[in-house]
Amino acid sequence: MSSIDSDSIDLNSDVRESFGNWSFGDDAAIISSVSSVNVACAFHAGDPSTIRATCTAAAAAGVTVGAHPGYRDLAGFGRRFIDMEPGHLTDEVIYQIGALQALAAVAGTRVSYVKPHGALYNTIAHDEVQAQAVVDAIRAVDPSLPVMVLPDSEIQRLADAAGLRTVVEAFADRAYNSDGSLVSRSRPGAVLLHPDAVTEQALRLAGDRQVRTVDGSLLTVTAESICLHGDTPGAVALVGAVRSALQDAGIRIRSFV
């Protein structure tokens, strides 16, 4: 179950979403501004050397490391749905978490939570079969690992039922539908890019526990963590602006673990 501290919030970002000679984003700058990082586990992005380097940087900065497993989809960056047999999906998630655990240990840190990535994250919000497969994977690896979830999702319901700790997450840089789901990235305006819009949404989420949806209504979202995507254009400036705005409002940035 979740536990909310009204005076603080976790700030998380997806990192290590590069591969080999192809580098994306400024992980070092992101790590210096957040309290938790979701490290790609090489199925949608990342490779052993870059993952280890990211874990080393996170350890040096005192930032919490989370596993960011996704579908095996490098070409699509893990943002395409894959219809998988549930046992196969469980094994793939176990594999990814385990790989990150080994590299994190060598880097002097550990995996402290799990946040599924991209299409897998969105699928398990409503698909009971795949959600259960992810829950089974986390329980098999380490039932003490929390899992980041969208509120009122299938993964939250099943993880709670299985005795896993769920950490409700909200997004400062994504538009919301009135039902609490994220606006599809295929639609214009799905990703918020202007610093004023992103900081306003982060402050409303952390301070009022609400988010304004695309139809103008306010939706209650009681989140323990706020995410800003590391691959969003201008991500470093956005994360820095959000951190400063939260601190100026008297809200501490700290990990939920």
mmCIF file of C-alpha atoms in Angstrom:
data_model
loop_
_atom_site.group_PDB
_atom_site.id
_atom_site.type_symbol
_atom_site.label_atom_id
_atom_site.label_comp_id
_atom_site.label_asym_id
_atom_site.label_seq_id
_atom_site.Cartn_x
_atom_site.Cartn_y
_atom_site.Cartn_z
ATOM 1 C CA MET A 1 0.000 0.000 0.000
ATOM 2 C CA SER A 2 1.049 3.625 -0.480
ATOM 3 C CA SER A 3 2.146 5.997 2.288
ATOM 4 C CA ILE A 4 1.815 9.757 1.702
ATOM 5 C CA ASP A 5 3.939 12.504 3.284
ATOM 6 C CA SER A 6 2.258 15.849 2.587
ATOM 7 C CA ASP A 7 5.493 17.812 3.127
ATOM 8 C CA SER A 8 7.653 15.920 0.636
ATOM 9 C CA ILE A 9 7.583 14.257 -2.754
ATOM 10 C CA ASP A 10 9.814 11.918 -4.708
ATOM 11 C CA LEU A 11 10.999 13.255 -8.063
ATOM 12 C CA ASN A 12 11.847 10.501 -10.550
ATOM 13 C CA SER A 13 13.103 10.371 -14.117
ATOM 14 C CA ASP A 14 13.781 7.704 -16.740
ATOM 15 C CA VAL A 15 17.508 7.441 -17.508
ATOM 16 C CA ARG A 16 20.073 5.300 -19.339
ATOM 17 C CA GLU A 17 17.911 5.288 -22.428
ATOM 18 C CA SER A 18 20.923 5.226 -24.714
ATOM 19 C CA PHE A 19 22.458 2.235 -26.472
ATOM 20 C CA GLY A 20 26.071 1.586 -27.432
ATOM 21 C CA ASN A 21 27.414 4.554 -29.394
ATOM 22 C CA TRP A 22 24.009 6.268 -29.488
ATOM 23 C CA SER A 23 23.569 8.627 -26.560
ATOM 24 C CA PHE A 24 20.306 10.351 -25.631
ATOM 25 C CA GLY A 25 19.696 12.844 -22.860
ATOM 26 C CA ASP A 26 21.996 14.209 -20.152
ATOM 27 C CA ASP A 27 21.793 11.598 -17.429
ATOM 28 C CA ALA A 28 24.386 13.288 -15.197
ATOM 29 C CA ALA A 29 22.394 16.525 -15.072
ATOM 30 C CA ILE A 30 19.120 14.664 -14.525
ATOM 31 C CA ILE A 31 20.571 12.593 -11.692
ATOM 32 C CA SER A 32 21.731 15.740 -9.889
ATOM 33 C CA SER A 33 18.153 17.089 -9.751
ATOM 34 C CA VAL A 34 16.006 14.061 -8.849
ATOM 35 C CA SER A 35 15.695 11.683 -5.914
ATOM 36 C CA SER A 36 15.031 8.473 -7.879
ATOM 37 C CA VAL A 37 16.072 7.223 -11.315
ATOM 38 C CA ASN A 38 14.374 4.541 -13.397
ATOM 39 C CA VAL A 39 17.210 2.725 -15.142
ATOM 40 C CA ALA A 40 16.467 1.062 -18.477
ATOM 41 C CA CYS A 41 17.363 -2.622 -18.338
ATOM 42 C CA ALA A 42 18.540 -3.121 -21.974
ATOM 43 C CA PHE A 43 15.335 -4.452 -23.523
ATOM 44 C CA HIS A 44 13.976 -1.095 -24.708
ATOM 45 C CA ALA A 45 17.228 0.858 -24.222
ATOM 46 C CA GLY A 46 20.536 0.666 -22.387
ATOM 47 C CA ASP A 47 23.461 -1.744 -22.438
ATOM 48 C CA PRO A 48 25.639 -3.246 -19.675
ATOM 49 C CA SER A 49 28.371 -0.597 -19.729
ATOM 50 C CA THR A 50 26.054 2.402 -19.799
ATOM 51 C CA ILE A 51 23.787 0.869 -17.162
ATOM 52 C CA ARG A 52 26.716 0.284 -14.825
ATOM 53 C CA ALA A 53 27.954 3.846 -15.369
ATOM 54 C CA THR A 54 24.518 5.234 -14.545
ATOM 55 C CA CYS A 55 24.273 3.170 -11.376
ATOM 56 C CA THR A 56 27.724 4.411 -10.343
ATOM 57 C CA ALA A 57 26.641 8.028 -10.894
ATOM 58 C CA ALA A 58 23.416 7.482 -8.957
ATOM 59 C CA ALA A 59 25.301 5.897 -6.072
ATOM 60 C CA ALA A 60 27.715 8.845 -5.934
ATOM 61 C CA ALA A 61 24.810 11.304 -5.889
ATOM 62 C CA GLY A 62 22.833 9.385 -3.258
ATOM 63 C CA VAL A 63 19.956 8.872 -5.690
ATOM 64 C CA THR A 64 17.708 5.806 -5.443
ATOM 65 C CA VAL A 65 17.884 3.304 -8.313
ATOM 66 C CA GLY A 66 14.787 1.615 -9.723
ATOM 67 C CA ALA A 67 14.470 -1.044 -12.409
ATOM 68 C CA HIS A 68 12.718 0.136 -15.574
ATOM 69 C CA PRO A 69 11.821 -3.075 -17.444
ATOM 70 C CA GLY A 70 9.897 -2.989 -20.702
ATOM 71 C CA TYR A 71 8.993 -5.027 -23.722
ATOM 72 C CA ARG A 72 11.872 -6.445 -25.772
ATOM 73 C CA ASP A 73 11.621 -3.660 -28.358
ATOM 74 C CA LEU A 74 14.797 -1.668 -29.012
ATOM 75 C CA ALA A 75 13.568 -0.447 -32.395
ATOM 76 C CA GLY A 76 10.346 0.924 -30.952
ATOM 77 C CA PHE A 77 11.870 2.151 -27.678
ATOM 78 C CA GLY A 78 9.447 -0.091 -25.811
ATOM 79 C CA ARG A 79 6.495 2.066 -26.766
ATOM 80 C CA ARG A 80 4.735 -0.571 -28.882
ATOM 81 C CA PHE A 81 2.366 -3.115 -27.337
ATOM 82 C CA ILE A 82 3.469 -6.755 -27.537
ATOM 83 C CA ASP A 83 0.929 -9.516 -26.957
ATOM 84 C CA MET A 84 2.958 -11.939 -24.835
ATOM 85 C CA GLU A 85 2.223 -15.223 -23.116
ATOM 86 C CA PRO A 86 2.110 -14.250 -19.422
ATOM 87 C CA GLY A 87 4.745 -16.749 -18.271
ATOM 88 C CA HIS A 88 7.111 -15.422 -20.926
ATOM 89 C CA LEU A 89 6.480 -11.838 -19.809
ATOM 90 C CA THR A 90 7.132 -12.804 -16.186
ATOM 91 C CA ASP A 91 10.469 -14.326 -17.140
ATOM 92 C CA GLU A 92 11.452 -11.299 -19.230
ATOM 93 C CA VAL A 93 10.748 -8.932 -16.337
ATOM 94 C CA ILE A 94 12.659 -11.190 -13.921
ATOM 95 C CA TYR A 95 15.603 -11.202 -16.334
ATOM 96 C CA GLN A 96 15.683 -7.414 -16.590
ATOM 97 C CA ILE A 97 15.421 -6.784 -12.859
ATOM 98 C CA GLY A 98 18.107 -9.369 -12.179
ATOM 99 C CA ALA A 99 20.508 -7.873 -14.692
ATOM 100 C CA LEU A 100 20.133 -4.434 -13.141
ATOM 101 C CA GLN A 101 20.547 -5.869 -9.642
ATOM 102 C CA ALA A 102 23.938 -7.318 -10.598
ATOM 103 C CA LEU A 103 25.192 -4.111 -12.250
ATOM 104 C CA ALA A 104 23.875 -1.950 -9.411
ATOM 105 C CA ALA A 105 25.632 -4.114 -6.819
ATOM 106 C CA VAL A 106 28.944 -3.787 -8.652
ATOM 107 C CA ALA A 107 28.390 -0.002 -8.762
ATOM 108 C CA GLY A 108 27.873 0.176 -5.011
ATOM 109 C CA THR A 109 24.105 0.561 -4.898
ATOM 110 C CA ARG A 110 20.982 -1.597 -5.222
ATOM 111 C CA VAL A 111 17.652 -1.817 -6.986
ATOM 112 C CA SER A 112 15.062 -0.351 -4.605
ATOM 113 C CA TYR A 113 11.863 -0.455 -6.670
ATOM 114 C CA VAL A 114 10.397 -1.367 -10.061
ATOM 115 C CA LYS A 115 8.725 0.946 -12.572
ATOM 116 C CA PRO A 116 7.642 -0.717 -15.829
ATOM 117 C CA HIS A 117 8.361 1.272 -18.978
ATOM 118 C CA GLY A 118 6.368 2.650 -21.884
ATOM 119 C CA ALA A 119 3.807 0.406 -23.515
ATOM 120 C CA LEU A 120 4.155 -2.193 -20.762
ATOM 121 C CA TYR A 121 3.416 0.473 -18.117
ATOM 122 C CA ASN A 122 0.306 1.597 -19.979
ATOM 123 C CA THR A 123 -0.859 -1.942 -20.763
ATOM 124 C CA ILE A 124 -0.725 -3.171 -17.166
ATOM 125 C CA ALA A 125 -2.843 -0.214 -16.115
ATOM 126 C CA HIS A 126 -5.840 -1.993 -17.684
ATOM 127 C CA ASP A 127 -4.782 -5.504 -18.779
ATOM 128 C CA GLU A 128 -5.252 -7.955 -15.918
ATOM 129 C CA VAL A 129 -3.230 -10.779 -17.497
ATOM 130 C CA GLN A 130 -0.092 -8.776 -18.188
ATOM 131 C CA ALA A 131 -0.430 -6.919 -14.882
ATOM 132 C CA GLN A 132 -0.482 -10.225 -13.017
ATOM 133 C CA ALA A 133 2.565 -11.392 -14.975
ATOM 134 C CA VAL A 134 4.509 -8.333 -13.801
ATOM 135 C CA VAL A 135 3.342 -8.815 -10.216
ATOM 136 C CA ASP A 136 4.470 -12.456 -10.384
ATOM 137 C CA ALA A 137 7.894 -11.357 -11.621
ATOM 138 C CA ILE A 138 8.444 -8.866 -8.814
ATOM 139 C CA ARG A 139 7.275 -11.323 -6.174
ATOM 140 C CA ALA A 140 9.613 -13.985 -7.566
ATOM 141 C CA VAL A 141 12.641 -11.680 -7.486
ATOM 142 C CA ASP A 142 12.009 -9.811 -4.232
ATOM 143 C CA PRO A 143 8.546 -9.260 -2.724
ATOM 144 C CA SER A 144 9.899 -6.304 -0.726
ATOM 145 C CA LEU A 145 10.425 -4.280 -3.924
ATOM 146 C CA PRO A 146 7.813 -1.519 -4.342
ATOM 147 C CA VAL A 147 6.231 -1.038 -7.757
ATOM 148 C CA MET A 148 5.333 2.356 -9.268
ATOM 149 C CA VAL A 149 1.780 2.467 -10.612
ATOM 150 C CA LEU A 150 -0.885 4.694 -12.064
ATOM 151 C CA PRO A 151 -3.688 5.229 -9.530
ATOM 152 C CA ASP A 152 -6.774 3.022 -9.766
ATOM 153 C CA SER A 153 -5.029 0.701 -12.210
ATOM 154 C CA GLU A 154 -5.074 -3.084 -12.601
ATOM 155 C CA ILE A 155 -1.430 -3.312 -11.592
ATOM 156 C CA GLN A 156 -2.163 -1.382 -8.401
ATOM 157 C CA ARG A 157 -5.095 -3.638 -7.535
ATOM 158 C CA LEU A 158 -3.214 -6.870 -8.179
ATOM 159 C CA ALA A 159 0.006 -5.713 -6.516
ATOM 160 C CA ASP A 160 -1.918 -4.643 -3.414
ATOM 161 C CA ALA A 161 -3.668 -8.027 -3.354
ATOM 162 C CA ALA A 162 -0.289 -9.774 -3.587
ATOM 163 C CA GLY A 163 1.116 -7.795 -0.658
ATOM 164 C CA LEU A 164 3.499 -5.658 -2.710
ATOM 165 C CA ARG A 165 3.982 -2.022 -1.798
ATOM 166 C CA THR A 166 2.523 0.229 -4.486
ATOM 167 C CA VAL A 167 3.821 3.745 -5.091
ATOM 168 C CA VAL A 168 1.327 5.937 -6.930
ATOM 169 C CA GLU A 169 3.003 8.059 -9.575
ATOM 170 C CA ALA A 170 1.956 11.203 -11.402
ATOM 171 C CA PHE A 171 3.495 12.967 -14.388
ATOM 172 C CA ALA A 172 4.518 16.606 -14.552
ATOM 173 C CA ASP A 173 5.157 16.501 -18.300
ATOM 174 C CA ARG A 174 2.209 14.473 -19.598
ATOM 175 C CA ALA A 175 -1.370 15.473 -20.375
ATOM 176 C CA TYR A 176 -4.179 13.578 -18.619
ATOM 177 C CA ASN A 177 -7.532 12.336 -19.846
ATOM 178 C CA SER A 178 -10.562 12.859 -17.608
ATOM 179 C CA ASP A 179 -10.479 9.190 -16.531
ATOM 180 C CA GLY A 180 -6.934 9.558 -15.156
ATOM 181 C CA SER A 181 -5.185 7.857 -18.057
ATOM 182 C CA LEU A 182 -2.382 9.549 -19.944
ATOM 183 C CA VAL A 183 -3.150 11.129 -23.292
ATOM 184 C CA SER A 184 -1.691 8.956 -26.059
ATOM 185 C CA ARG A 185 1.649 10.167 -27.367
ATOM 186 C CA SER A 186 0.136 9.965 -30.850
ATOM 187 C CA ARG A 187 -2.025 12.987 -30.041
ATOM 188 C CA PRO A 188 -0.814 16.612 -30.164
ATOM 189 C CA GLY A 189 -0.160 18.072 -26.730
ATOM 190 C CA ALA A 190 0.314 14.701 -25.035
ATOM 191 C CA VAL A 191 3.752 15.785 -23.791
ATOM 192 C CA LEU A 192 4.022 19.112 -21.975
ATOM 193 C CA LEU A 193 7.088 21.050 -23.100
ATOM 194 C CA HIS A 194 6.755 24.578 -21.736
ATOM 195 C CA PRO A 195 8.487 25.095 -18.365
ATOM 196 C CA ASP A 196 5.552 27.091 -16.978
ATOM 197 C CA ALA A 197 3.071 24.330 -17.802
ATOM 198 C CA VAL A 198 5.299 21.609 -16.379
ATOM 199 C CA THR A 199 6.106 23.433 -13.129
ATOM 200 C CA GLU A 200 2.449 24.412 -12.673
ATOM 201 C CA GLN A 201 1.379 20.785 -13.038
ATOM 202 C CA ALA A 202 4.101 19.581 -10.657
ATOM 203 C CA LEU A 203 3.128 22.145 -8.011
ATOM 204 C CA ARG A 204 -0.553 21.246 -8.299
ATOM 205 C CA LEU A 205 0.249 17.538 -8.019
ATOM 206 C CA ALA A 206 2.556 17.936 -5.018
ATOM 207 C CA GLY A 207 0.664 20.669 -3.209
ATOM 208 C CA ASP A 208 -3.004 20.119 -4.025
ATOM 209 C CA ARG A 209 -2.844 16.442 -5.045
ATOM 210 C CA GLN A 210 -4.695 17.320 -8.237
ATOM 211 C CA VAL A 211 -4.089 17.498 -11.981
ATOM 212 C CA ARG A 212 -5.983 19.468 -14.619
ATOM 213 C CA THR A 213 -7.200 17.181 -17.404
ATOM 214 C CA VAL A 214 -7.524 17.959 -21.106
ATOM 215 C CA ASP A 215 -11.215 18.807 -20.678
ATOM 216 C CA GLY A 216 -10.371 21.411 -18.016
ATOM 217 C CA SER A 217 -11.588 19.458 -14.989
ATOM 218 C CA LEU A 218 -9.519 18.812 -11.872
ATOM 219 C CA LEU A 219 -8.760 15.194 -10.988
ATOM 220 C CA THR A 220 -7.524 14.074 -7.578
ATOM 221 C CA VAL A 221 -4.203 12.207 -7.791
ATOM 222 C CA THR A 222 -2.637 11.302 -4.458
ATOM 223 C CA ALA A 223 0.898 10.523 -5.614
ATOM 224 C CA GLU A 224 4.102 9.701 -3.762
ATOM 225 C CA SER A 225 6.285 10.367 -6.803
ATOM 226 C CA ILE A 226 6.289 12.796 -9.718
ATOM 227 C CA CYS A 227 7.951 11.797 -12.993
ATOM 228 C CA LEU A 228 9.650 13.898 -15.632
ATOM 229 C CA HIS A 229 10.843 11.994 -18.686
ATOM 230 C CA GLY A 230 14.564 12.207 -19.384
ATOM 231 C CA ASP A 231 13.991 12.057 -23.147
ATOM 232 C CA THR A 232 11.618 15.040 -23.271
ATOM 233 C CA PRO A 233 13.127 17.975 -25.210
ATOM 234 C CA GLY A 234 14.713 20.349 -22.701
ATOM 235 C CA ALA A 235 14.414 17.737 -19.947
ATOM 236 C CA VAL A 236 17.375 19.012 -17.923
ATOM 237 C CA ALA A 237 15.950 22.541 -17.711
ATOM 238 C CA LEU A 238 12.474 21.190 -16.946
ATOM 239 C CA VAL A 239 13.679 18.972 -14.111
ATOM 240 C CA GLY A 240 15.724 21.815 -12.640
ATOM 241 C CA ALA A 241 12.783 24.195 -12.850
ATOM 242 C CA VAL A 242 10.441 21.718 -11.177
ATOM 243 C CA ARG A 243 12.916 21.001 -8.396
ATOM 244 C CA SER A 244 13.385 24.712 -7.693
ATOM 245 C CA ALA A 245 9.640 25.406 -7.791
ATOM 246 C CA LEU A 246 8.867 22.579 -5.359
ATOM 247 C CA GLN A 247 11.587 23.640 -2.954
ATOM 248 C CA ASP A 248 10.474 27.275 -3.112
ATOM 249 C CA ALA A 249 6.991 26.062 -2.170
ATOM 250 C CA GLY A 250 8.421 24.340 0.916
ATOM 251 C CA ILE A 251 8.126 20.816 -0.476
ATOM 252 C CA ARG A 252 11.129 18.569 0.172
ATOM 253 C CA ILE A 253 12.480 16.374 -2.618
ATOM 254 C CA ARG A 254 13.250 12.943 -1.217
ATOM 255 C CA SER A 255 13.011 9.326 -2.241
ATOM 256 C CA PHE A 256 10.022 7.283 -1.083
ATOM 257 C CA VAL A 257 12.314 4.441 0.105
#
